[in-house]
Coordinates of C-alpha atoms in Angstrom, one line a residue:
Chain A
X595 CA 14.7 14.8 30.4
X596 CA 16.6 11.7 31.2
X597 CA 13.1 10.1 31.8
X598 CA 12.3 11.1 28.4
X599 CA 15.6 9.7 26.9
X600 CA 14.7 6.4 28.4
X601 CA 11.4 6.2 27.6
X602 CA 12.6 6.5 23.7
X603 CA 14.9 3.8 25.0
X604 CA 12.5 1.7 25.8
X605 CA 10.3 2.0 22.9
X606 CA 13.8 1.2 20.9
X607 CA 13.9 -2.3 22.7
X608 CA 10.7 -3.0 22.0
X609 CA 11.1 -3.3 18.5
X610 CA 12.0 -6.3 16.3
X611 CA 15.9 -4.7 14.7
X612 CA 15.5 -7.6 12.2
X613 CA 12.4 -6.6 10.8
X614 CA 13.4 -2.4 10.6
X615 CA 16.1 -4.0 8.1
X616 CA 13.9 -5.8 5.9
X617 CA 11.1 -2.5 5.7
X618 CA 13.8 -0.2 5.6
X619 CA 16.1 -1.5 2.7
X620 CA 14.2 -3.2 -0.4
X621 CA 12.0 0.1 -1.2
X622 CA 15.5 2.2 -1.3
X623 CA 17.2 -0.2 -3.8
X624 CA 14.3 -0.9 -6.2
X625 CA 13.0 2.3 -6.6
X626 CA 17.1 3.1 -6.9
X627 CA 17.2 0.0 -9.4
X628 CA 13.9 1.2 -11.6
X629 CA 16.1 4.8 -11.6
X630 CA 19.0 3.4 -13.0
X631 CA 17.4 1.1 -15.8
X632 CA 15.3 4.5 -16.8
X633 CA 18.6 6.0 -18.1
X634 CA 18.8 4.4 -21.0
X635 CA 15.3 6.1 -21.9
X636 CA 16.1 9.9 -20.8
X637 CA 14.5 11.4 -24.1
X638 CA 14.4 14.9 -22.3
X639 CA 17.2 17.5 -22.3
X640 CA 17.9 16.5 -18.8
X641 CA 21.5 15.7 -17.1
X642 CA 21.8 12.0 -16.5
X643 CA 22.1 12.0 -12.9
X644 CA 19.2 14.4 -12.1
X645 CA 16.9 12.3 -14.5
X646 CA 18.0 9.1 -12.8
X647 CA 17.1 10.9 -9.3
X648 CA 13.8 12.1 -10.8
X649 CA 12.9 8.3 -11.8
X650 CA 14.1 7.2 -8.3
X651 CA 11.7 9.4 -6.5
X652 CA 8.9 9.0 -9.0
X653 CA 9.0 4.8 -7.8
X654 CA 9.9 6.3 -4.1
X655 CA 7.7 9.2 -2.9
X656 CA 4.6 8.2 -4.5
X657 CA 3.5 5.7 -3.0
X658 CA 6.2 3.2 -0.5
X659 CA 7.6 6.3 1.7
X660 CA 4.1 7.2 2.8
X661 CA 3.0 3.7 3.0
X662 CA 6.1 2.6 4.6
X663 CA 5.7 5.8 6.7
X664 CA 2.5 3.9 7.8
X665 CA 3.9 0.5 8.9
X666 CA 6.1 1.9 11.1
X667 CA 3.3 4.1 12.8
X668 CA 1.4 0.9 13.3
X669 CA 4.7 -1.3 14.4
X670 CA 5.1 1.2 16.7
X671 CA 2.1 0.9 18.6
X672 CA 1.9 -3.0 18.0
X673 CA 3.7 -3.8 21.0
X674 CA 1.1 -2.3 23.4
X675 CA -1.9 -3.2 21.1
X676 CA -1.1 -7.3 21.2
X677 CA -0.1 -7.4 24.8
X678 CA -2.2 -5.1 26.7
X679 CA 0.8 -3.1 27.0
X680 CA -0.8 0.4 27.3
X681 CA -2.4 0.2 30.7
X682 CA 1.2 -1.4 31.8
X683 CA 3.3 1.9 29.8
X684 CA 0.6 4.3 31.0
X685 CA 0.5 3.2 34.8
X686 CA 4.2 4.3 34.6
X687 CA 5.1 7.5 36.5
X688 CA 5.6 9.1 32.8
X689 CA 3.2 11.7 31.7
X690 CA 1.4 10.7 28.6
X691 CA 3.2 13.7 26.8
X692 CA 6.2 11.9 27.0
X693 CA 5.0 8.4 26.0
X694 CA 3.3 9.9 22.9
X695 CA 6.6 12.5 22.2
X696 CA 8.9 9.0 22.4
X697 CA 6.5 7.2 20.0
X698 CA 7.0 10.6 17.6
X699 CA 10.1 11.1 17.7
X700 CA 11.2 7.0 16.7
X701 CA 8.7 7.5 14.0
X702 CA 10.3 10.6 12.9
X703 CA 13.5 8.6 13.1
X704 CA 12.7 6.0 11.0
X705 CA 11.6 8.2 8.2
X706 CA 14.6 9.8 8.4
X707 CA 16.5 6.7 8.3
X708 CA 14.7 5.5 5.1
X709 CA 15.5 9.0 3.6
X710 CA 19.2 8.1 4.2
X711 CA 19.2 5.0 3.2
X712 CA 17.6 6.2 0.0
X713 CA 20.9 8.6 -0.6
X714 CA 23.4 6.0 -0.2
X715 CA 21.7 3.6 -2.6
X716 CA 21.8 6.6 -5.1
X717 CA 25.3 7.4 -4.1
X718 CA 26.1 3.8 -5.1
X719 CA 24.2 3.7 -8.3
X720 CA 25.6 7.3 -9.4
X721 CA 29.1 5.5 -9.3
X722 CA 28.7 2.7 -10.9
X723 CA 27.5 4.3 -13.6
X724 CA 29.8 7.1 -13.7
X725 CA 28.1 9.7 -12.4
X726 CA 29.2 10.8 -9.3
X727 CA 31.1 13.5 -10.4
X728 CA 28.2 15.4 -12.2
X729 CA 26.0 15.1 -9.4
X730 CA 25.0 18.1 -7.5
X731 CA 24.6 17.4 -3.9
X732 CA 23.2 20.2 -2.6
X733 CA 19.7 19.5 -4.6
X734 CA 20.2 16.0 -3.3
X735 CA 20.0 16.9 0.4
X736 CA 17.7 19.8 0.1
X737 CA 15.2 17.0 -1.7
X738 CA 16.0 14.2 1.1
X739 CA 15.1 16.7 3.7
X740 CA 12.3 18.4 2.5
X741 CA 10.9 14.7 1.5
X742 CA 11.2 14.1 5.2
X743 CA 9.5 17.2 6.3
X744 CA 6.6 16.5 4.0
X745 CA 5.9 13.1 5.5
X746 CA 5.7 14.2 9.2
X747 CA 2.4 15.6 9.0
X748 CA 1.2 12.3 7.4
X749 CA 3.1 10.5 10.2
X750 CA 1.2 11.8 12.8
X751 CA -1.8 11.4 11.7
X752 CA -0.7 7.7 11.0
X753 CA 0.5 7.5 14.6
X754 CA -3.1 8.9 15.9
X755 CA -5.1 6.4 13.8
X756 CA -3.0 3.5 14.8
X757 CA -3.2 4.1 18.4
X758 CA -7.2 4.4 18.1
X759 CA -7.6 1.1 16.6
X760 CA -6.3 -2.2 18.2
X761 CA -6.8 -3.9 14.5
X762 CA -3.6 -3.7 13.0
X763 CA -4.7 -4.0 9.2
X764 CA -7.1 -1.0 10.0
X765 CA -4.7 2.0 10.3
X766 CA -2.6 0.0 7.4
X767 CA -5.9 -0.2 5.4
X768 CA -6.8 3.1 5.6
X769 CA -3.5 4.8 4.6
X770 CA -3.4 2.5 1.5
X771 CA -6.6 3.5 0.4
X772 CA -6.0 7.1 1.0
X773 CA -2.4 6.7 -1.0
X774 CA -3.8 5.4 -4.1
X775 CA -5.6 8.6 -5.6
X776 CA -1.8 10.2 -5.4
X777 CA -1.6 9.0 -8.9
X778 CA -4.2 11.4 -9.9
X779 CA -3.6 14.2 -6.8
X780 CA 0.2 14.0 -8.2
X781 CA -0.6 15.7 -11.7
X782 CA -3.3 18.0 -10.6
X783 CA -1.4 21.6 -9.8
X784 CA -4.5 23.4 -7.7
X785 CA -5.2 20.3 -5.8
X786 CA -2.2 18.0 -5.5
X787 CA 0.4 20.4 -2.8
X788 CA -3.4 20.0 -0.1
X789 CA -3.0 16.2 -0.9
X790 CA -1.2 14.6 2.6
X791 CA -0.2 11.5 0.4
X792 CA 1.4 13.5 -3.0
X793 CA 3.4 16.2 -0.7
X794 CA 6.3 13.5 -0.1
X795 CA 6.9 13.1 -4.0
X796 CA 6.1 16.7 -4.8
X797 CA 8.2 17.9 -2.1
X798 CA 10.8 15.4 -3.6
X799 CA 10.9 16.4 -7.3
X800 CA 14.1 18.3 -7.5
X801 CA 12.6 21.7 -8.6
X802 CA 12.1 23.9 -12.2
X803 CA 12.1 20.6 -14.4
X804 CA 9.0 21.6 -15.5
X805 CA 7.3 18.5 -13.4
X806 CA 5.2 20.2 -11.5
X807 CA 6.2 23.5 -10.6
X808 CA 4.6 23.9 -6.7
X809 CA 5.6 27.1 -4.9
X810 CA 7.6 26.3 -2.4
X811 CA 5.7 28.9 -0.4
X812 CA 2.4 26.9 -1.1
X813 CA 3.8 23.8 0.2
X814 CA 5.5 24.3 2.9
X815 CA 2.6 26.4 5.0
X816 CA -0.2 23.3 3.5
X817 CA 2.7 21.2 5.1
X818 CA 3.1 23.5 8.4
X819 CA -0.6 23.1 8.7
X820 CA -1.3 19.7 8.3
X821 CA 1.8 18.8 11.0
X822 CA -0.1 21.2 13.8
X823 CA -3.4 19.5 13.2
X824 CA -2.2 15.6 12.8
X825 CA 0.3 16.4 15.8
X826 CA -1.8 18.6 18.0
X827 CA -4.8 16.8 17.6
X828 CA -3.0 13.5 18.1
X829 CA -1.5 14.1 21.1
X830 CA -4.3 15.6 22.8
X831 CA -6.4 13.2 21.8
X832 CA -3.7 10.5 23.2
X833 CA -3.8 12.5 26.3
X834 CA -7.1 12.5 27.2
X835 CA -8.2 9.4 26.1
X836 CA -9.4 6.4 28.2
X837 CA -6.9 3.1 27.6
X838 CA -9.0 0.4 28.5
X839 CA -7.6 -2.1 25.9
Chain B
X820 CA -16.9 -27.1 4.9
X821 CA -20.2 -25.0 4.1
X822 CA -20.8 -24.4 7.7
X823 CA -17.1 -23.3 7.8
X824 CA -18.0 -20.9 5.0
X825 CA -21.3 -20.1 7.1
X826 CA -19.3 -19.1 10.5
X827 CA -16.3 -17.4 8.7
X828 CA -19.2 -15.2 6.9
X829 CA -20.6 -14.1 10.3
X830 CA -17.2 -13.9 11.9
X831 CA -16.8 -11.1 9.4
X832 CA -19.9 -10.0 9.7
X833 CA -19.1 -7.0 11.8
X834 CA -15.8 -5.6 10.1
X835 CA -14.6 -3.3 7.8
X836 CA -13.8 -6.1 5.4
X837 CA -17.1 -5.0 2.9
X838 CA -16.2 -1.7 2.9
X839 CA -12.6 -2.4 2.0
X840 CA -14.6 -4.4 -1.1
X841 CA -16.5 -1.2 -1.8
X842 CA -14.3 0.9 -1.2
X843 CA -12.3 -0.3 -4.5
X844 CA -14.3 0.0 -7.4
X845 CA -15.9 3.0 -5.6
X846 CA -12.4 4.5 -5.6
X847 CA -11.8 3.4 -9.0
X848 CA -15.2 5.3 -10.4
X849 CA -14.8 8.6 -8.7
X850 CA -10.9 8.6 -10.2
X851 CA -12.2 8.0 -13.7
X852 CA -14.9 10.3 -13.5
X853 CA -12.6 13.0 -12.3
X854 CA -9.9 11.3 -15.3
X855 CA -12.8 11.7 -17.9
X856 CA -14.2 14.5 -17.2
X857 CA -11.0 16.7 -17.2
X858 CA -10.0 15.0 -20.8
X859 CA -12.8 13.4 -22.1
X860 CA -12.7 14.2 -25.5
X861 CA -8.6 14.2 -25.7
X862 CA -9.3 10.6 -24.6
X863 CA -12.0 9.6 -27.0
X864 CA -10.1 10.8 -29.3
X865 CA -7.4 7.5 -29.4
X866 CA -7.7 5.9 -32.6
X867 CA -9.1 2.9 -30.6
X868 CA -12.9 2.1 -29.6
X869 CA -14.9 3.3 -27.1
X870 CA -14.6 0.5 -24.7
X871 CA -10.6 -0.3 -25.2
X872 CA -10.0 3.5 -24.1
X873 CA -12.5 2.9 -20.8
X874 CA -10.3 0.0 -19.9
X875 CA -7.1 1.3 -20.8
X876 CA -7.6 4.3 -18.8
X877 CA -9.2 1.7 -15.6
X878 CA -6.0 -0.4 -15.9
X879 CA -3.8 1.9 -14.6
X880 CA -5.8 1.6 -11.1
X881 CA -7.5 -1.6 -11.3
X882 CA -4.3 -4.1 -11.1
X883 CA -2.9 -2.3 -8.5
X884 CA -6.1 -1.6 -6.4
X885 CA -6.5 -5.4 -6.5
X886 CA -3.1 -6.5 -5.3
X887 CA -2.9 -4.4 -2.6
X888 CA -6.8 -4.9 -1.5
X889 CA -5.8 -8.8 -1.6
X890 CA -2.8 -7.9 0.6
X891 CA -5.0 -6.1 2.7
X892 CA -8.2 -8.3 2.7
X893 CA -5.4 -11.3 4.3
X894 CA -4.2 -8.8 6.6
X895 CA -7.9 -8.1 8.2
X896 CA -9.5 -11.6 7.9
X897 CA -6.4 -13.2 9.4
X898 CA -5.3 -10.8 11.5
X899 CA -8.7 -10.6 14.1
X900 CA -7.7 -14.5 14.6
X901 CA -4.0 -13.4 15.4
X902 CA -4.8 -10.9 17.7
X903 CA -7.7 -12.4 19.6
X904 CA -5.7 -15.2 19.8
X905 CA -8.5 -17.2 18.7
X906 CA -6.2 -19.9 16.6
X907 CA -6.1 -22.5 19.6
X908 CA -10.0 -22.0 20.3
X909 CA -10.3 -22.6 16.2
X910 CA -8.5 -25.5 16.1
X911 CA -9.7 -27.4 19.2
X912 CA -12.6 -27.9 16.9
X913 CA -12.9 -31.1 15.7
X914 CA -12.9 -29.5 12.7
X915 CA -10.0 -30.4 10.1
X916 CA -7.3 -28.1 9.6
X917 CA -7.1 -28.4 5.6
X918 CA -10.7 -26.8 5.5
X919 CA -10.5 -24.2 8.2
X920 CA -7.9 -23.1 5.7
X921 CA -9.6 -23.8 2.7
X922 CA -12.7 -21.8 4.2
X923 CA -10.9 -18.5 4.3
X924 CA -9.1 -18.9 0.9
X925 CA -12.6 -19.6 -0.6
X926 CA -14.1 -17.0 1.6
X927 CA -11.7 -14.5 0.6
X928 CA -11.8 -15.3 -3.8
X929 CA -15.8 -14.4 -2.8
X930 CA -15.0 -10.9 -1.8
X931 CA -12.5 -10.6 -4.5
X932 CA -14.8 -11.6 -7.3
X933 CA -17.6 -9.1 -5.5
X934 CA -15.0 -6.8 -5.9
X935 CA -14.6 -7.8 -9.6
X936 CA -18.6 -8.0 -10.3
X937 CA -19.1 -4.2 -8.7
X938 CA -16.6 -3.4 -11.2
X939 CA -19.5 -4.2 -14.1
X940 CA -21.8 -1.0 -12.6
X941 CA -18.8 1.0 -12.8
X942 CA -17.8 0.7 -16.0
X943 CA -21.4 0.9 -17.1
X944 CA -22.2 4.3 -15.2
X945 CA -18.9 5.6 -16.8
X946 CA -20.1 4.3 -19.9
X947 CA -23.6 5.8 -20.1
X948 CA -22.2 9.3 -18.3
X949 CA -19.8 10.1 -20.8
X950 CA -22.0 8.9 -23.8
X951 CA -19.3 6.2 -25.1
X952 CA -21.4 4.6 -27.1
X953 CA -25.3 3.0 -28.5
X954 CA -25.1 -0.3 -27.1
X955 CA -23.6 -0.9 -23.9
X956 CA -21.7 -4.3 -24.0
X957 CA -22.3 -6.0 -21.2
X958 CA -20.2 -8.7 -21.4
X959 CA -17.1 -6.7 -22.2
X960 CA -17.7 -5.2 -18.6
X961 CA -18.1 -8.6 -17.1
X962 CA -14.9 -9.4 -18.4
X963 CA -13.3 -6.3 -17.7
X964 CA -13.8 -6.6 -14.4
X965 CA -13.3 -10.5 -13.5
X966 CA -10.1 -11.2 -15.6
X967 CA -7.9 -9.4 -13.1
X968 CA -9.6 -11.0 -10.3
X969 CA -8.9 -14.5 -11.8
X970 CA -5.4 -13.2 -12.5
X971 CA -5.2 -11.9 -8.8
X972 CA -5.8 -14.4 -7.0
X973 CA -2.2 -16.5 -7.1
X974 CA -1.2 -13.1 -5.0
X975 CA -4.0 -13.3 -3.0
X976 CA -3.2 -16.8 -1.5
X977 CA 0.0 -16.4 -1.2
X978 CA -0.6 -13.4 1.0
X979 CA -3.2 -15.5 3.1
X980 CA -0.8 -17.9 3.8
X981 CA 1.8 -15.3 4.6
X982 CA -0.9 -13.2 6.7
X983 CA -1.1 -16.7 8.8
X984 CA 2.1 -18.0 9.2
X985 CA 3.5 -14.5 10.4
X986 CA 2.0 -13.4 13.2
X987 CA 2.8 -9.9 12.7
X988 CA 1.4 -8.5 9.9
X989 CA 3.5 -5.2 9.4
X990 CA 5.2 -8.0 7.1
X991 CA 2.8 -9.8 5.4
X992 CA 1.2 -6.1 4.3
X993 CA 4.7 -5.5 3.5
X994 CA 5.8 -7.5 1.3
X995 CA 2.8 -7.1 -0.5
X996 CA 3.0 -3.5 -0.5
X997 CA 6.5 -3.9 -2.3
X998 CA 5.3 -6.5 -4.9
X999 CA 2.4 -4.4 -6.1
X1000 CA 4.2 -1.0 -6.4
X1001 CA 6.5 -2.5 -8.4
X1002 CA 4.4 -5.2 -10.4
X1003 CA 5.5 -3.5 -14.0
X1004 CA 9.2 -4.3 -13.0
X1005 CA 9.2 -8.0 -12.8
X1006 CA 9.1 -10.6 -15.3
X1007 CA 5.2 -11.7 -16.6
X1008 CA 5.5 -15.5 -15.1
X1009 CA 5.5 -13.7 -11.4
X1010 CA 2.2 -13.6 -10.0
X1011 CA 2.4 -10.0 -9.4
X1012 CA 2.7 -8.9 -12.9
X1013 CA -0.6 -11.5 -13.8
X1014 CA -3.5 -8.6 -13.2
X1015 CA -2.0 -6.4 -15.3
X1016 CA -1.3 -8.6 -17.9
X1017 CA -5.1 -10.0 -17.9
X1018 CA -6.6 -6.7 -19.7
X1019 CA -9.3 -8.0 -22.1
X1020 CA -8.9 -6.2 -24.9
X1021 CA -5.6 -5.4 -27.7
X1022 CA -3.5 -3.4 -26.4
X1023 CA 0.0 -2.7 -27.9
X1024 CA 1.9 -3.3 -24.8
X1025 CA 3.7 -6.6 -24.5
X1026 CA 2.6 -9.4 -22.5
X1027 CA -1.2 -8.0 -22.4
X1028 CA -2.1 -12.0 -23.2
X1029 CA -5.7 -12.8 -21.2
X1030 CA -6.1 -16.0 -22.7
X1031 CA -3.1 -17.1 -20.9
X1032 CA -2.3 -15.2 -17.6
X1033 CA -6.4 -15.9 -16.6
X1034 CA -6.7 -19.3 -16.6
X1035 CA -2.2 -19.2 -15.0
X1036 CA -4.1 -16.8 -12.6
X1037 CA -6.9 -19.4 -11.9
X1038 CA -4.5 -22.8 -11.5
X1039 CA -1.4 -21.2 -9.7
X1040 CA -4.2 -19.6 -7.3
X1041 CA -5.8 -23.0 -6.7
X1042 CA -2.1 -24.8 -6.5
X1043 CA -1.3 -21.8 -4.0
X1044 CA -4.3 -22.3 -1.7
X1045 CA -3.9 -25.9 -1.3
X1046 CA 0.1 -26.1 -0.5
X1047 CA -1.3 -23.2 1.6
X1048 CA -3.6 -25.5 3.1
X1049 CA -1.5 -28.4 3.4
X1050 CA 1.1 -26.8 5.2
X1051 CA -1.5 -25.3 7.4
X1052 CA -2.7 -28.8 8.4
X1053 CA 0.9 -29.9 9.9
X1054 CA 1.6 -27.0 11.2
X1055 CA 2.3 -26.1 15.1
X1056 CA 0.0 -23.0 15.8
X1057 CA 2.1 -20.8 18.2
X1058 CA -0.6 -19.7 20.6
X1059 CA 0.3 -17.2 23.0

């Protein structure tokens, strides 16, 4: 265990801190920024504050946490890309468990941290515009978490494809690609909850605003699923493989 | 400089760089013809002609597919030189540095207007498939698909130049990632908002102006690529 605990240590210190701050911070306040302006144009019946949130998530989930989700999977496995740093991690006496566990769990992490960080903007923009004391929290938190929840499974497949290639635009390629039909996936009800790239936003949407009414039940097992496969499949994969680079 | 184009071309010879080019109005077809053949007819039914509707409905992809393909098409051309640390070999050369640079901006407007020419098939398939119309207006298509090229390509070079001045590219691909998301949100004179601006037909949304964000796209681009270049040719390369 304490092996473990350094190992995610480690993989802390590798990392540039200066750059987490700039990916981390301007998706939050302009998405935030876009949810705010959109008040002025709330034509529904809906409460200020929720509609505000609901613009916030429509700029957020759809397309930058995913992506962003992305970038981190492929900073984190820049380090031993550029340097011929696997053969040095992997001829430690860690098993490769552990190694690819310590890569998840900073990915996880960061996600998380966005997710945060995407609250406290809010938070902000909620009181200077007079809001704060309408807001429900509860929703607020249950939508932060399950958001983060919803992204894992994409995060490990991200983490899989950007071990496999040494390219860095590749993995970063390929999950832009793959995010762009969300705008379609997004408003389709049979097919949108088995899209990897729309659950973030759909999980998101606070619920019964007549969005997009998934079952929670639906999305949450398509979400169960997709984790076990991305992570499983990942980390065996990771295991077994030969690291020649 | 053409045998600079000549070795670029085979240096990418072997990557996924075409199949990012496909890959775009490829995704872009499929989308629509999933788009039109839901709604079709509540789409041809706009009081609007056949052709503004096709485009209208392509502009809500296109401009973004092709700010964050340029973002990406930097990332992968540059990045191979980055990683294989193959600057220093480069640049032994006794090649200059101004058209090493100038190679890969040119090199990469060629795959961006491929991207923009495939776009002319596209709109024709979509065209003929859901019976839009008699005569198929080829030059329409030609337009439709090389305006927001033109109007890309200030984006483009900025993110070449950012792609090779920062040696990690979870940046580069960053920033661009944030500028195209939110292209709609900032003002028309940024680069960003150019593409979606350069849609060649009337549309009643404000800023939609061609005959100027085209030929803005076409001289910031080239102004771009040479400060790009310029700075390029005084610059230390960092070589590890």
């Amino acid at each position: 265990m304490m092996g473990f605990a350094r190992l995610i240590t480690g993989e802390w210190l590798k990392l540039q801190k200066w750059l987490l701050w700039i990916l981390l911070l301007p998706g939050p306040f302009l998405a935030v920024w876009v949810g705010s302006q959109s008040l002025e144009i709330n034509a529904y019946e809906t409460e200020d504050w929720l509609w505000m949130y609901m613009m916030t998530v429509q700029q957020y989930g759809w397309l930058f946490f995913p992506v962003l989700t992305g970038v981190f999977a492929a900073l984190i496995c820049r380090y031993e890309h550029v340097g011929g740093g696997w053969k040095h991690l992997l001829a430690q006496p860690v098993s490769r468990t552990q190694v690819y566990l310590a890569k998840a769990f900073l990915l996880a992490g960061f996600a998380a941290a966005s997710q945060v960080i995407l609250l406290i903007f809010y938070m902000i923009a909620a009181w200077l515009n007079e809001l704060q004391d309408t807001v429900s929290w509860g929703i607020l938190f249950k939508s932060a978490i399950a958001g983060w929840v919803a992204v894992l499974p994409l995060a490990a497949l991200q983490l899989w494809v950007s071990f496999l290639w040494r390219s860095f635009g590749v993995p970063l390629a390929i999950n832009i690609v793959l995010a762009l039909p969300t705008i379609l996936a997004a408003q389709s009800k049979e097919f949108g909850p088995f899209y990897p790239w729309a659950q973030p936003m759909l999980a998101m949407m606070p619920a019964g605003n007549g969005y997009l009414d998934v079952h929670t039940e639906t999305l949450v097992s398509v979400i169960l699923t997709g984790f076990l496969v991305a992570g499983i499949g990942g980390w065996i994969h990771f295991c077994r493989r030969d690291q020649s680079a | 400089m053409l045998r600079i184009l000549a070795a670029e071309r085979l240096k990418m010879k072997r990557t996924w760089l075409p199949v990012l080019v496909l890959f775009g109005p490829t995704g872009i077809l499929l989308s629509m013809m999933v788009d039109f053949g839901l709604r079709r007819d509540f789409l041809l039914q706009q009081p609007l002609d056949s052709w503004s509707i096709l485009v209208k409905e392509v502009s809500a992809l296109l401009p973004l597919t092709l700010l964050l393909g340029s973002t990406l098409l930097a990332s992968l051309m540059v990045g191979a030189e980055h990683q294989a640390s193959s600057w220093k070999h480069l640049l032994t050369l006794p090649l200059s540095r101004f058209r090493i640079y100038l190679g890969k901006g040119i090199q990469m407007t060629g795959w961006l207007l491929m991207a923009g020419i495939l776009m002319v098939p596209v709109f024709a398939f979509l065209w003929i498939w859901f019976e839009m119309g008699k005569e198929v207006p080829w030059g329409s298509f030609l337009k439709g698909g090389l305006y927001p090229v033109l109007a890309v390509l200030p984006v483009a070079m900025l993110q070449l130049w950012l792609s090779v001045v920062i040696r990690n590219q979870a940046l580069p691909v960053f920033i661009g990632v944030v500028g195209s998301l939110f292209n709609k949100l900032l003002p028309a004179w940024m680069p960003w908002a150019y593409p979606g601006n350069s849609i060649p037909v009337q549309i009643a949304w404000e800023d939609n102006n061609p005959a100027v964000w085209v030929p803005a796209g076409v001289g910031v681009g080239i102004l771009l690529l040479i400060l790009g270049a310029l700075h390029f040719s005084r610059r230390e390369v960092a070589t590890e």
